[in-house]
mmCIF file of C-alpha atoms in Angstrom:
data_model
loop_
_atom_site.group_PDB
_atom_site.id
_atom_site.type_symbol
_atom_site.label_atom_id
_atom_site.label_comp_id
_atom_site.label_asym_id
_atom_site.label_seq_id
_atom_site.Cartn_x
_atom_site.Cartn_y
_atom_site.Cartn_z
ATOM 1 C CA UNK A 1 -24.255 -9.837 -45.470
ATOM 2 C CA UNK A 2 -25.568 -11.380 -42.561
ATOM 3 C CA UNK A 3 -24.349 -10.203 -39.050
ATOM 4 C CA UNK A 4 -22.292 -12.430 -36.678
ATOM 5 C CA UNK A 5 -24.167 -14.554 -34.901
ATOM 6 C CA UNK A 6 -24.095 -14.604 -31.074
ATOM 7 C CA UNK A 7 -22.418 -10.986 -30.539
ATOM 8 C CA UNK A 8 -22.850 -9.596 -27.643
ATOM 9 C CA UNK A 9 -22.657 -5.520 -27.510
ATOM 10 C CA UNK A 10 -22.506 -5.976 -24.004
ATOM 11 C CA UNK A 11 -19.053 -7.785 -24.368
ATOM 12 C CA UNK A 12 -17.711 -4.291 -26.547
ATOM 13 C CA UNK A 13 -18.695 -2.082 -24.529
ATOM 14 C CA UNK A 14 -16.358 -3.773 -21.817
ATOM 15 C CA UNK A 15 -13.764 -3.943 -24.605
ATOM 16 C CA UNK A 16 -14.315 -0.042 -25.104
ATOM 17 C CA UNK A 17 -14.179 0.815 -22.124
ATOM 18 C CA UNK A 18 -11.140 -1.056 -20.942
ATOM 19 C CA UNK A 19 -8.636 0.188 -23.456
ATOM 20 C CA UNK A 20 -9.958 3.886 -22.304
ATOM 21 C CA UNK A 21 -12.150 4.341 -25.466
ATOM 22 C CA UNK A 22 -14.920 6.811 -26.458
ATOM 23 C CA UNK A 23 -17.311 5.897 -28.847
ATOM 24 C CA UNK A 24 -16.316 8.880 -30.636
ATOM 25 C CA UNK A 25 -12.812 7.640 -30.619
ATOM 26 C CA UNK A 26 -13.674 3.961 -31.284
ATOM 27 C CA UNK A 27 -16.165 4.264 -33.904
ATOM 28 C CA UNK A 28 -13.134 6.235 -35.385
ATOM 29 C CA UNK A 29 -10.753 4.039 -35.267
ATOM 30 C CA UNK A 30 -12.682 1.032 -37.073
ATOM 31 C CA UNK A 31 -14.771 3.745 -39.431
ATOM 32 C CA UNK A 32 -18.267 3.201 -38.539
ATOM 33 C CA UNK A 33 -20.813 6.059 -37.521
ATOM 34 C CA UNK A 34 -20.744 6.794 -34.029
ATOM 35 C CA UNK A 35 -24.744 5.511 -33.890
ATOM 36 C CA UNK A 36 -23.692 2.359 -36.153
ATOM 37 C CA UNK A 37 -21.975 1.592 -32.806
ATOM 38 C CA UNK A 38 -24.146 2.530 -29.988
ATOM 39 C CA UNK A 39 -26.677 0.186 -31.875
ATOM 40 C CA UNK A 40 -24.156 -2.176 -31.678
ATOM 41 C CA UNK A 41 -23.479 -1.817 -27.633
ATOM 42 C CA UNK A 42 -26.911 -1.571 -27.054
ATOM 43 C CA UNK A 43 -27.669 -5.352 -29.401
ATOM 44 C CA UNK A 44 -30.004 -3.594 -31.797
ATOM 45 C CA UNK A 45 -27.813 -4.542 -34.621
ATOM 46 C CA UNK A 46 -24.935 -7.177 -35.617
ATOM 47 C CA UNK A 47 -21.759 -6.262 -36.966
ATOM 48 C CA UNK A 48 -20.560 -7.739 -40.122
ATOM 49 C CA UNK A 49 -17.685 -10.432 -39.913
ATOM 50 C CA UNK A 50 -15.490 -7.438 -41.199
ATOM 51 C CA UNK A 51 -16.328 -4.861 -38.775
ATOM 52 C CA UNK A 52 -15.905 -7.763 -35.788
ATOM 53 C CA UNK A 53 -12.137 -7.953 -36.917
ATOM 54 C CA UNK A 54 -11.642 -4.422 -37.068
ATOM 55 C CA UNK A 55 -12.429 -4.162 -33.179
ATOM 56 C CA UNK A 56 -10.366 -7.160 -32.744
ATOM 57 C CA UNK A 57 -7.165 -5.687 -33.994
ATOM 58 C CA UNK A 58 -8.126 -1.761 -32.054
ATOM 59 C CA UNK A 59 -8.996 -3.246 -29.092
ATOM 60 C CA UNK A 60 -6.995 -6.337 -28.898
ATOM 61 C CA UNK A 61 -9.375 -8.761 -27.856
ATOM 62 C CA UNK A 62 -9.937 -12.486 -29.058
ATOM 63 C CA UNK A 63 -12.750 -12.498 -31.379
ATOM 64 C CA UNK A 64 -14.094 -15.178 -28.776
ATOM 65 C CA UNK A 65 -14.539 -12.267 -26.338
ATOM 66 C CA UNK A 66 -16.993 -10.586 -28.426
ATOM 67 C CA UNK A 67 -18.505 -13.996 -29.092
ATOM 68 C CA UNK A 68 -19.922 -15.368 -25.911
ATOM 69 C CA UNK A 69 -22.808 -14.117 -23.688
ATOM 70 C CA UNK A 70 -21.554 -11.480 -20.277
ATOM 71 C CA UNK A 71 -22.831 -12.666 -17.153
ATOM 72 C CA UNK A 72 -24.619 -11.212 -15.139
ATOM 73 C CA UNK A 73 -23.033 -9.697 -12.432
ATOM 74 C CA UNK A 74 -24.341 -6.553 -10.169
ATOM 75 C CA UNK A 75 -20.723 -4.049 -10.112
ATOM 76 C CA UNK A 76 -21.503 -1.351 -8.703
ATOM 77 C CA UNK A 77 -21.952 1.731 -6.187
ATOM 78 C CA UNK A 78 -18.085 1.235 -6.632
ATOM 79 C CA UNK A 79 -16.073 3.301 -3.300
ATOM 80 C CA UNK A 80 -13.181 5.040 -5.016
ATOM 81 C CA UNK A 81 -10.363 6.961 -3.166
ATOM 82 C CA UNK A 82 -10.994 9.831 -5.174
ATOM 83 C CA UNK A 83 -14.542 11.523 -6.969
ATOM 84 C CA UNK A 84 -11.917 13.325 -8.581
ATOM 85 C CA UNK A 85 -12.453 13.853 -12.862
ATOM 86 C CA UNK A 86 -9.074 12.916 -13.485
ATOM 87 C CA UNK A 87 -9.719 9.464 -11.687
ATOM 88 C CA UNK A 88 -13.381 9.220 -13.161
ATOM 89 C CA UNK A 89 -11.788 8.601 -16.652
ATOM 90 C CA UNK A 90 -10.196 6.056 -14.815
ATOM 91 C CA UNK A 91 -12.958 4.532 -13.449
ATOM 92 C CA UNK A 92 -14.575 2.582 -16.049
ATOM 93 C CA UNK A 93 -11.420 1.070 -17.441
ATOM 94 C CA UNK A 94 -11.364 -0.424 -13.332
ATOM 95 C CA UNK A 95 -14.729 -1.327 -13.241
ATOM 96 C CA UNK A 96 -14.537 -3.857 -16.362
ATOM 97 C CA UNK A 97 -11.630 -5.447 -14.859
ATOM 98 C CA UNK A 98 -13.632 -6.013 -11.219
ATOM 99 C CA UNK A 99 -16.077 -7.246 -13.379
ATOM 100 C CA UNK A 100 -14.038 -9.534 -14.979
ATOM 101 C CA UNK A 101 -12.669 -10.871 -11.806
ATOM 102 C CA UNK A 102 -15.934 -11.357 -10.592
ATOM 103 C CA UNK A 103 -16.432 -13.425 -13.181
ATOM 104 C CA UNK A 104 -13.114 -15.019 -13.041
ATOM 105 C CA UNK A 105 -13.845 -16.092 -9.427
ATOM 106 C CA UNK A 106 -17.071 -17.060 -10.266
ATOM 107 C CA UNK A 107 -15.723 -19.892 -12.720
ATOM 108 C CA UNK A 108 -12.758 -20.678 -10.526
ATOM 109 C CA UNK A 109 -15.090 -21.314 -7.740
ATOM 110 C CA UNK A 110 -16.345 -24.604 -9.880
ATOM 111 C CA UNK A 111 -12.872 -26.426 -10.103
ATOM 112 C CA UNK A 112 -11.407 -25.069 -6.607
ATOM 113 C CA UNK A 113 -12.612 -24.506 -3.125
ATOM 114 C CA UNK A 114 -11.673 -20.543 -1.974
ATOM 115 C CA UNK A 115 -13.112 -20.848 1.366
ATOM 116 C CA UNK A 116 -16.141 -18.683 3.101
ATOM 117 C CA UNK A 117 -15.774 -14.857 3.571
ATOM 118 C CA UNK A 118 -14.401 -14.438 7.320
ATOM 119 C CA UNK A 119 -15.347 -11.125 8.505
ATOM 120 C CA UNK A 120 -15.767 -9.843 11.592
ATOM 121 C CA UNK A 121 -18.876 -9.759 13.545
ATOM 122 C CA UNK A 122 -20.364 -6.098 13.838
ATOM 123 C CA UNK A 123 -23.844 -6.765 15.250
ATOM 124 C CA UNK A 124 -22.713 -4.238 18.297
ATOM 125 C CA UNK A 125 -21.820 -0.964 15.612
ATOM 126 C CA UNK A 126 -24.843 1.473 14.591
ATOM 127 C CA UNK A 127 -26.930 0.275 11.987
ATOM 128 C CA UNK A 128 -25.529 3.514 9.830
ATOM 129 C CA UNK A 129 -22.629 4.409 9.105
ATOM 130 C CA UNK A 130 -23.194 7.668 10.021
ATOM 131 C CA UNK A 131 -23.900 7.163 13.548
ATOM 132 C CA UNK A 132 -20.042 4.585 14.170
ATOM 133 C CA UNK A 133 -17.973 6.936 16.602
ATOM 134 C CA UNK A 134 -14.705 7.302 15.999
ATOM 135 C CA UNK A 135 -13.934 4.729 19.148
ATOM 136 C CA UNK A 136 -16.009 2.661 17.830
ATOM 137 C CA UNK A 137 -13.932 2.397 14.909
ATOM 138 C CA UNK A 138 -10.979 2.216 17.137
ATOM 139 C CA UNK A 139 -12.304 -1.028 18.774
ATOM 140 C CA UNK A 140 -13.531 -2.556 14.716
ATOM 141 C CA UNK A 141 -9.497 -2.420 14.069
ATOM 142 C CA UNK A 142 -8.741 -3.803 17.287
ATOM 143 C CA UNK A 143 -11.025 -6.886 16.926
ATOM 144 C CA UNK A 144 -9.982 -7.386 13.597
ATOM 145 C CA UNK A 145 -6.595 -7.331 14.778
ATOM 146 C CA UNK A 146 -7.338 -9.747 17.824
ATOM 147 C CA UNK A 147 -9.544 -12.138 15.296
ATOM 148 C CA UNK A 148 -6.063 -12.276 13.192
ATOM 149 C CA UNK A 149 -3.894 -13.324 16.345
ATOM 150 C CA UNK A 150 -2.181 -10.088 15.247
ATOM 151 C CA UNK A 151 -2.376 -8.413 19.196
ATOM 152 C CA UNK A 152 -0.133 -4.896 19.115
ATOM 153 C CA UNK A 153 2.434 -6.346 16.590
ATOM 154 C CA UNK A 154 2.572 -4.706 13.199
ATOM 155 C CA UNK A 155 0.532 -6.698 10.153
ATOM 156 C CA UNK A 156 3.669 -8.455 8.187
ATOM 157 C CA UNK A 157 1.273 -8.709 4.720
ATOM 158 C CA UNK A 158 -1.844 -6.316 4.133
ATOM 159 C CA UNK A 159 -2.781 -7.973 1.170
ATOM 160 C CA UNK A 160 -2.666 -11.635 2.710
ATOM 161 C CA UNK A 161 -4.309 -10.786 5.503
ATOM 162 C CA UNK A 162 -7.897 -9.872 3.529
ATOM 163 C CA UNK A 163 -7.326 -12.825 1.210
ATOM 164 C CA UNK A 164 -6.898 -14.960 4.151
ATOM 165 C CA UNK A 165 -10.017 -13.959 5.206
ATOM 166 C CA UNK A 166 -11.443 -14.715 1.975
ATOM 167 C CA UNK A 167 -11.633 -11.210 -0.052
ATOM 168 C CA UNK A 168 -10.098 -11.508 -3.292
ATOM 169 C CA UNK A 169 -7.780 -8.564 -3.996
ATOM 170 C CA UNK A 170 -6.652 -6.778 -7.044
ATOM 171 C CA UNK A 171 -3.114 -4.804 -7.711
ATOM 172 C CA UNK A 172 -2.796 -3.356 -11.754
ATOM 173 C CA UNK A 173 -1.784 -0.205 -12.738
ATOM 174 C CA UNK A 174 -3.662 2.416 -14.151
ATOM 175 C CA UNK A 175 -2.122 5.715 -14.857
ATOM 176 C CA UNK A 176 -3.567 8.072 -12.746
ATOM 177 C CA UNK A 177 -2.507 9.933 -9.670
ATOM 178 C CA UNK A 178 -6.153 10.484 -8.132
ATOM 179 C CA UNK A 179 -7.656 6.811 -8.527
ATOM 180 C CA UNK A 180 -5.581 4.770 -5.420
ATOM 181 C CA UNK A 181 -8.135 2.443 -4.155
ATOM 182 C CA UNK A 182 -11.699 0.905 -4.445
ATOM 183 C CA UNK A 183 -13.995 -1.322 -3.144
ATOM 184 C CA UNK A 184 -17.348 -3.315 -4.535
ATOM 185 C CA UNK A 185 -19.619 -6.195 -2.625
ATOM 186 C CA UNK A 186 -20.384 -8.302 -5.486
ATOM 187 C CA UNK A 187 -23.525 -10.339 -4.730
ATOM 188 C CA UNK A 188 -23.127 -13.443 -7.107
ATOM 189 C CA UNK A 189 -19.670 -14.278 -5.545
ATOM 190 C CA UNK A 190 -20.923 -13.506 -1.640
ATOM 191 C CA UNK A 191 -18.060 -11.238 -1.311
ATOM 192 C CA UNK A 192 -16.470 -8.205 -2.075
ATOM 193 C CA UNK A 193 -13.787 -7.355 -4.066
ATOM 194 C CA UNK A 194 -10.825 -4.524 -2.943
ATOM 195 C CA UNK A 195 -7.853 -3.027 -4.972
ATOM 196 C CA UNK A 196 -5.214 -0.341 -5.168
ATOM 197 C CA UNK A 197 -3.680 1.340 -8.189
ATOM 198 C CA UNK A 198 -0.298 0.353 -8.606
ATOM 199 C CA UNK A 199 0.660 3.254 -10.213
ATOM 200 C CA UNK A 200 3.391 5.688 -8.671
ATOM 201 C CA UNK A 201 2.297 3.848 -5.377
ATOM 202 C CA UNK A 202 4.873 3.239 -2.884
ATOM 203 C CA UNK A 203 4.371 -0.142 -0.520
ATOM 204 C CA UNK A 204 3.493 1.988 2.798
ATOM 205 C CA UNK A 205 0.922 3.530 0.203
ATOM 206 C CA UNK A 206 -0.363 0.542 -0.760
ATOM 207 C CA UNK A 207 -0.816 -1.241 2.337
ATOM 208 C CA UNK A 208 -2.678 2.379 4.030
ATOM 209 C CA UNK A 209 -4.966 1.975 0.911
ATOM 210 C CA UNK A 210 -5.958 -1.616 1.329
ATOM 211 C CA UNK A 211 -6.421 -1.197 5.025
ATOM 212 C CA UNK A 212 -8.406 2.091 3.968
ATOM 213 C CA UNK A 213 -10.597 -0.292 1.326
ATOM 214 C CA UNK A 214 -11.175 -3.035 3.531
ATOM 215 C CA UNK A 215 -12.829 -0.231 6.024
ATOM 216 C CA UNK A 216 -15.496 0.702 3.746
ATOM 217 C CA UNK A 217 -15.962 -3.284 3.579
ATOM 218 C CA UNK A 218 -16.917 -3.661 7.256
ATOM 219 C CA UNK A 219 -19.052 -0.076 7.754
ATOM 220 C CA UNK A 220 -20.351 1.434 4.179
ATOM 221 C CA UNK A 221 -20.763 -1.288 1.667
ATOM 222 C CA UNK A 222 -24.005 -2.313 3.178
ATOM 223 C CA UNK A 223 -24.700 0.677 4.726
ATOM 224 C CA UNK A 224 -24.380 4.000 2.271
ATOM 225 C CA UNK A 225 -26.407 4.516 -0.166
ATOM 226 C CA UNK A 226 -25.569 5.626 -4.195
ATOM 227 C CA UNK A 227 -26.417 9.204 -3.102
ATOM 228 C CA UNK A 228 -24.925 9.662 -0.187
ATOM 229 C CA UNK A 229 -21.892 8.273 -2.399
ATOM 230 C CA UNK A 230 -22.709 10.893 -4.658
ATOM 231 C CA UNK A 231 -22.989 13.444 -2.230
ATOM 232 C CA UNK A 232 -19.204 15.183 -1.917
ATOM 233 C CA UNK A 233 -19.528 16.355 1.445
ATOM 234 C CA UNK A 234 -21.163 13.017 2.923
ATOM 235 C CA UNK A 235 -18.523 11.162 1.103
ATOM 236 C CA UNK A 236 -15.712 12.931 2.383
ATOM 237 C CA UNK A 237 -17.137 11.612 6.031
ATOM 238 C CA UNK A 238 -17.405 7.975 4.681
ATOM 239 C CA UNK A 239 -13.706 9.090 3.121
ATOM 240 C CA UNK A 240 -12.581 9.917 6.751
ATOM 241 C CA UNK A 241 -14.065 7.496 8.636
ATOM 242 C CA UNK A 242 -12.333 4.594 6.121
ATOM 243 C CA UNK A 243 -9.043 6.590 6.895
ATOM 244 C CA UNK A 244 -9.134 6.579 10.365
ATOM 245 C CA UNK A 245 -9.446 2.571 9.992
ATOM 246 C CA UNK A 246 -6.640 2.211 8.440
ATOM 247 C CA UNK A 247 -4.504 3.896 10.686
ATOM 248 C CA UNK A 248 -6.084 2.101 14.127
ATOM 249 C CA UNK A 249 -5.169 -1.246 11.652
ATOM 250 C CA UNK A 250 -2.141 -0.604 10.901
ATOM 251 C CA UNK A 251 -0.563 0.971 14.043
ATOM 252 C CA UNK A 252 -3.341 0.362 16.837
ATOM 253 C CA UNK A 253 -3.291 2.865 19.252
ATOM 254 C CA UNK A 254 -2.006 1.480 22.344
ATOM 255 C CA UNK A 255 1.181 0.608 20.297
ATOM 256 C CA UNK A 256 1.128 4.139 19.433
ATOM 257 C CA UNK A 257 0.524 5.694 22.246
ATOM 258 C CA UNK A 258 3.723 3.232 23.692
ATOM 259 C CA UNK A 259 6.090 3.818 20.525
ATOM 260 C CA UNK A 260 5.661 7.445 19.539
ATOM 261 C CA UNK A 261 7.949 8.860 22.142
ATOM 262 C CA UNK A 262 8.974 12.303 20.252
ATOM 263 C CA UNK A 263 6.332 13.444 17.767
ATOM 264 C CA UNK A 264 8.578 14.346 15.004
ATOM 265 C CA UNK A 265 9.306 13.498 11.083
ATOM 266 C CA UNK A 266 12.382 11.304 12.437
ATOM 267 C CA UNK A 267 10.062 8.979 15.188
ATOM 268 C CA UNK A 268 7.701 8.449 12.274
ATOM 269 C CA UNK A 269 10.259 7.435 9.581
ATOM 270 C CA UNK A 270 11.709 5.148 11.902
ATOM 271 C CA UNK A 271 8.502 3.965 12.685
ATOM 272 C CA UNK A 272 7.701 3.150 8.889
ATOM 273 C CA UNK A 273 10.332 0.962 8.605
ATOM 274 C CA UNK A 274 8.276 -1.471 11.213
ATOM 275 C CA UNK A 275 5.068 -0.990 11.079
ATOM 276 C CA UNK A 276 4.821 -0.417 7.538
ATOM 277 C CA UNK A 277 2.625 2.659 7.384
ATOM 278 C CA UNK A 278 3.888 5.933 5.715
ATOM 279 C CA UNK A 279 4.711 9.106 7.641
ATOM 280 C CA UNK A 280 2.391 11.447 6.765
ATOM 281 C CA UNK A 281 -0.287 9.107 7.996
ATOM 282 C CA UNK A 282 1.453 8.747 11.293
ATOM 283 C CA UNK A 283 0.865 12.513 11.862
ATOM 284 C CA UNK A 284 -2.551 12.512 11.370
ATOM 285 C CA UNK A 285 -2.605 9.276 13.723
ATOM 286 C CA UNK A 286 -0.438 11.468 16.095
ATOM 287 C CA UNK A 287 -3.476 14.358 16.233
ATOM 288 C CA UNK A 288 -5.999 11.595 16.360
ATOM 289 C CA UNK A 289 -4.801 9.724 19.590
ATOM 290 C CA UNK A 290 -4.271 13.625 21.125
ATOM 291 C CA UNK A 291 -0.531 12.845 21.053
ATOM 292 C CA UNK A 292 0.329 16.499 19.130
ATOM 293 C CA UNK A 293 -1.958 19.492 18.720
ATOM 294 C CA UNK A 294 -3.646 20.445 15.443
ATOM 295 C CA UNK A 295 -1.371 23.114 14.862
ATOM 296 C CA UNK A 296 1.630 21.071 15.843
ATOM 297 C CA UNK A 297 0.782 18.136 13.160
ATOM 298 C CA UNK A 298 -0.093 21.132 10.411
ATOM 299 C CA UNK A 299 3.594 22.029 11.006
ATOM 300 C CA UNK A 300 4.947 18.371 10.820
ATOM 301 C CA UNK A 301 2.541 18.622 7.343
ATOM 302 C CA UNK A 302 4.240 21.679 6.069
ATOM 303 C CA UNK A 303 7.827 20.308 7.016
ATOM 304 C CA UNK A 304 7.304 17.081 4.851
ATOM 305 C CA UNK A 305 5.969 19.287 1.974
ATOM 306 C CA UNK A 306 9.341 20.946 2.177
ATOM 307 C CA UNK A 307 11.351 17.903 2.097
ATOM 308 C CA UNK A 308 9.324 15.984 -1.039
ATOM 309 C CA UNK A 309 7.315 13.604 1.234
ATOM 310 C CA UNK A 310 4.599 14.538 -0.687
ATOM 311 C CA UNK A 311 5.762 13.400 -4.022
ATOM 312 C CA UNK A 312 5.592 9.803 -5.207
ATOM 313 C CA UNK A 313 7.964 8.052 -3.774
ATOM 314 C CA UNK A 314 9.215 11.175 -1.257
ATOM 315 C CA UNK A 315 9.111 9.956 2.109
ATOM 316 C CA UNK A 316 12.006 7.789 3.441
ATOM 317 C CA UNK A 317 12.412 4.155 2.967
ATOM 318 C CA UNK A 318 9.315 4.408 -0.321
ATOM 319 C CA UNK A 319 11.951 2.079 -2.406
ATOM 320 C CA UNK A 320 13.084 -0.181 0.454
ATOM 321 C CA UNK A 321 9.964 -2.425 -0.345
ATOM 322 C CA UNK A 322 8.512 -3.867 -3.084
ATOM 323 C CA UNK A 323 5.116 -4.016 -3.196
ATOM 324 C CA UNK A 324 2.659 -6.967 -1.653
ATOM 325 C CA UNK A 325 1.141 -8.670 -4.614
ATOM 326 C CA UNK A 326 -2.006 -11.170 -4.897
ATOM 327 C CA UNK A 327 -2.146 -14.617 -4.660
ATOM 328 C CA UNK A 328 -5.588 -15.834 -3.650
ATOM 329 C CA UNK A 329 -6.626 -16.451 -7.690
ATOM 330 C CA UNK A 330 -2.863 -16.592 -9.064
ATOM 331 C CA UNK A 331 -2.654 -19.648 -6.508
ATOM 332 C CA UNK A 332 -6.168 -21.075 -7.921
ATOM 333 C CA UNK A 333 -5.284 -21.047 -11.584
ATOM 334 C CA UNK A 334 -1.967 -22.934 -10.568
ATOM 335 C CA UNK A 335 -3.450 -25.351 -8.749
ATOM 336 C CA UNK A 336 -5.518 -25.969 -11.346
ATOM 337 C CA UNK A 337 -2.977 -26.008 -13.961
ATOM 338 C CA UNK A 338 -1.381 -28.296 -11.438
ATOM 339 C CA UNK A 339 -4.456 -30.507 -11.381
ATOM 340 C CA UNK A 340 -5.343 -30.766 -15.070
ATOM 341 C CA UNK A 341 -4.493 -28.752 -18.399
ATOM 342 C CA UNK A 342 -7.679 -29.004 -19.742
ATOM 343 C CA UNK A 343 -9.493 -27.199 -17.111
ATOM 344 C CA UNK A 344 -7.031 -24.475 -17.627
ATOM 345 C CA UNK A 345 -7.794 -24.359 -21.210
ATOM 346 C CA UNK A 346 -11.381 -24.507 -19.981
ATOM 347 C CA UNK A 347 -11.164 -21.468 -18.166
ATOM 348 C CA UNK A 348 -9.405 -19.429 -20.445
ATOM 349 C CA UNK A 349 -12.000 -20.777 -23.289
ATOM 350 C CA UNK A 350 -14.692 -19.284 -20.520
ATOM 351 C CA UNK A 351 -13.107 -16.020 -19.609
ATOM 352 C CA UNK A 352 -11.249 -15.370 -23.524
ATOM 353 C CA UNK A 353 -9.395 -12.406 -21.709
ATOM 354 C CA UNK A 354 -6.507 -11.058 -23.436
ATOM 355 C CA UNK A 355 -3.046 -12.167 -22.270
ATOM 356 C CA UNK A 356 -2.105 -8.647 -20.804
ATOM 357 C CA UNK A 357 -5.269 -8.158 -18.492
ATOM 358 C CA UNK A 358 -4.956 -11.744 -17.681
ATOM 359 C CA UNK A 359 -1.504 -11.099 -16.363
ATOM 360 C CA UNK A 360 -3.107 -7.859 -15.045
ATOM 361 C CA UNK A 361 -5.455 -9.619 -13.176
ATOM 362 C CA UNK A 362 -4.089 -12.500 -11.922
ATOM 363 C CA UNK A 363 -0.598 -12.224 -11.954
ATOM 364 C CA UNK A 364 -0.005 -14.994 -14.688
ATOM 365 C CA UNK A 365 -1.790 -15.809 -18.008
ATOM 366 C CA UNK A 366 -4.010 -18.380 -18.751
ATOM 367 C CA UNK A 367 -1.154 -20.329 -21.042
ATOM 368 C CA UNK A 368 0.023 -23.771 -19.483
ATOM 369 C CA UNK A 369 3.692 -22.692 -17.747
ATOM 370 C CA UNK A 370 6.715 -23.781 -19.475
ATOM 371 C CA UNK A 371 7.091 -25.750 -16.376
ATOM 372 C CA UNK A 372 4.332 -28.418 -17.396
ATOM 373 C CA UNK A 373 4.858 -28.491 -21.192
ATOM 374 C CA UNK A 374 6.658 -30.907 -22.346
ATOM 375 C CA UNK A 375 9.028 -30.528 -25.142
ATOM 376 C CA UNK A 376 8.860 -33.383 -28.078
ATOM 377 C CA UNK A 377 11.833 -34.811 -29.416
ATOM 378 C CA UNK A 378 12.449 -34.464 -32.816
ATOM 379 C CA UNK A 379 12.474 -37.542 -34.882
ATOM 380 C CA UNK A 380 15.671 -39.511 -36.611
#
């Protein structure tokens, strides 16, 4: 029996490694050898038509999927929040999805106009990362902030804000507690893409996380290297300095400095409700800006431990807020719905993405909306 003609092993190992598979648990599931599929992966061989339907039904892709060439797209050093092995199992599952945004946005950018990336100019920083003092990054938030006509008033939408300046962003859940954020410059689209893990994430979370992602986008993408990424101790620097970003973003420190007038747990949960940053991050922003001592903020620390802050969903005001949700490629594929059904079909003939990671991806699928299908009368 002949294989299948134009398979691509490229296209299952996405598959695979999307629904969280193994190739010990995959070849499994659809009763091949274990080899039988790594020659597979790697194109040395083509499945029969029998086999092909087999990881159709596991994984729950089209058979198109499997069908049609991958692009080529360069994903990867990825930043993640955490190096963590928990979130490492994680990480692959992510990765095929940026990729698949990537490619997503790559398509869209044929039928719709997104707009160039609007970043800020950083000519005056250190070539290296490792060399950007910490006022340094002070004054990177504060021109960002500026830039955005944002001045000391808190930022209303995280999320909008980077897709307004042209970074698509991602929000899908993945269940694990160590894997909150990441980050990858993908050079075929001229721009990176940044998301957060949904999961157990609260919105204060969420927006400290995309604030935290979109600081490795102005001082590490192009600037640390795979093994300093792989280095723990030089990553928990890039880690810090990408935290201390996010903090100067979201509450820049003259605002701080002017609001904070007790440094205690009830200032900062107040605080939260405006400026939209949690509490715990307030006290490290409190030690930063020399507003409490170290030992002072390692008591605020262990006096939210006591009362749950830690926990998901623990601090005050966690469920006052839903979270901020994408629209930069939601708002494409509806315009071009809007525009013309066939394109849509067009792009969902190009992408042939199941209808749960479209969803997961884009916030819709890739169906026409009820609201532009028209329902036939039956005849008399």
């Amino acid at each position: 029996m002949k294989g299948v003609a134009g398979f691509s092993g490229e296209r299952l190992t996405q598959a695979r490694e999307a629904r969280g598979h193994t190739k010990k648990s995959l070849s499994d599931s659809v009763e091949i050898s274990t080899t039988a599929l790594a020659d597979l992966e790697n194109g040395k061989h083509l499945p029969r038509e029998d086999t092909l339907a087999r990881f159709v039904e596991v994984l729950a892709f089209p058979r198109g999927f499997f069908v049609r060439p991958a692009p080529k797209l360069s994903v990867g050093p990825v930043f993640w929040r955490k190096q963590a092995a928990e979130a490492l199992r994680s990480q692959s599952r992510t990765e095929q999805r940026i990729r698949w945004a990537a490619e997503a946005f790559s398509v869209l950018e044929e039928m719709v106009s997104f707009g160039p990336l609007n970043l800020p100019d950083r000519s005056w920083l250190p070539h290296h990362w490792s060399a950007i003092s910490d006022e340094q990054i002070e004054r990177l938030a504060e021109q960002c902030r500026d830039e955005w006509g944002l001045g000391m008033h808190p930022i209303p939408d995280m999320t909008l804000a980077l897709e307004n300046i042209g970074i698509p962003v991602l929000c899908f859940d993945i269940e694990s507690t160590k894997q909150y954020g990441y980050t990858d410059w993908i050079p075929e689209i001229g721009r990176p893409i940044v998301g957060v893990n949904s999961f157990e994430c609260s919105w204060a979370r969420q927006r400290f996380n995309l604030a935290h992602e979109f600081g490795h986008v102005l001082m590490h993408v192009k600037s640390a290297s795979p093994a300093e990424l792989r280095s723990p101790a030089i990553y928990k620097q890039i880690e810090d300095q990408a935290h201390r970003f996010a903090g100067a973003l979201l509450f820049p420190r003259d605002a701080f400095v002017k609001e904070v007038g007790y440094v205690n747990l009830e200032t900062f949960s107040a605080l939260k409700q405006e400026r939209g940053i949690s509490i715990m991050a307030q006290i490290t922003r409190a030690k930063q800006l020399g507003l409490c001592t170290a030992d002072w903020a390692q008591g605020l620390f262990q006096q939210a431990s006591k009362r749950g802050f830690r926990r998901p969903f623990g601090e005050p005001f966690d469920n006052a807020h839903e979270l901020e949700r994408p629209r930069m490629l939601r708002r494409a594929i509806d315009a071009i719905e809007d525009g013309s059904e066939l394109l849509l079909s067009r792009l969902d003939a190009s992408l042939q993405l199941p209808r749960t990671e479209a969803v997961a991806l884009f916030g819709r699928s890739l169906s026409p909306s009820k609201a532009n299908v028209f329902q036939l009368r039956p005849g008399r």
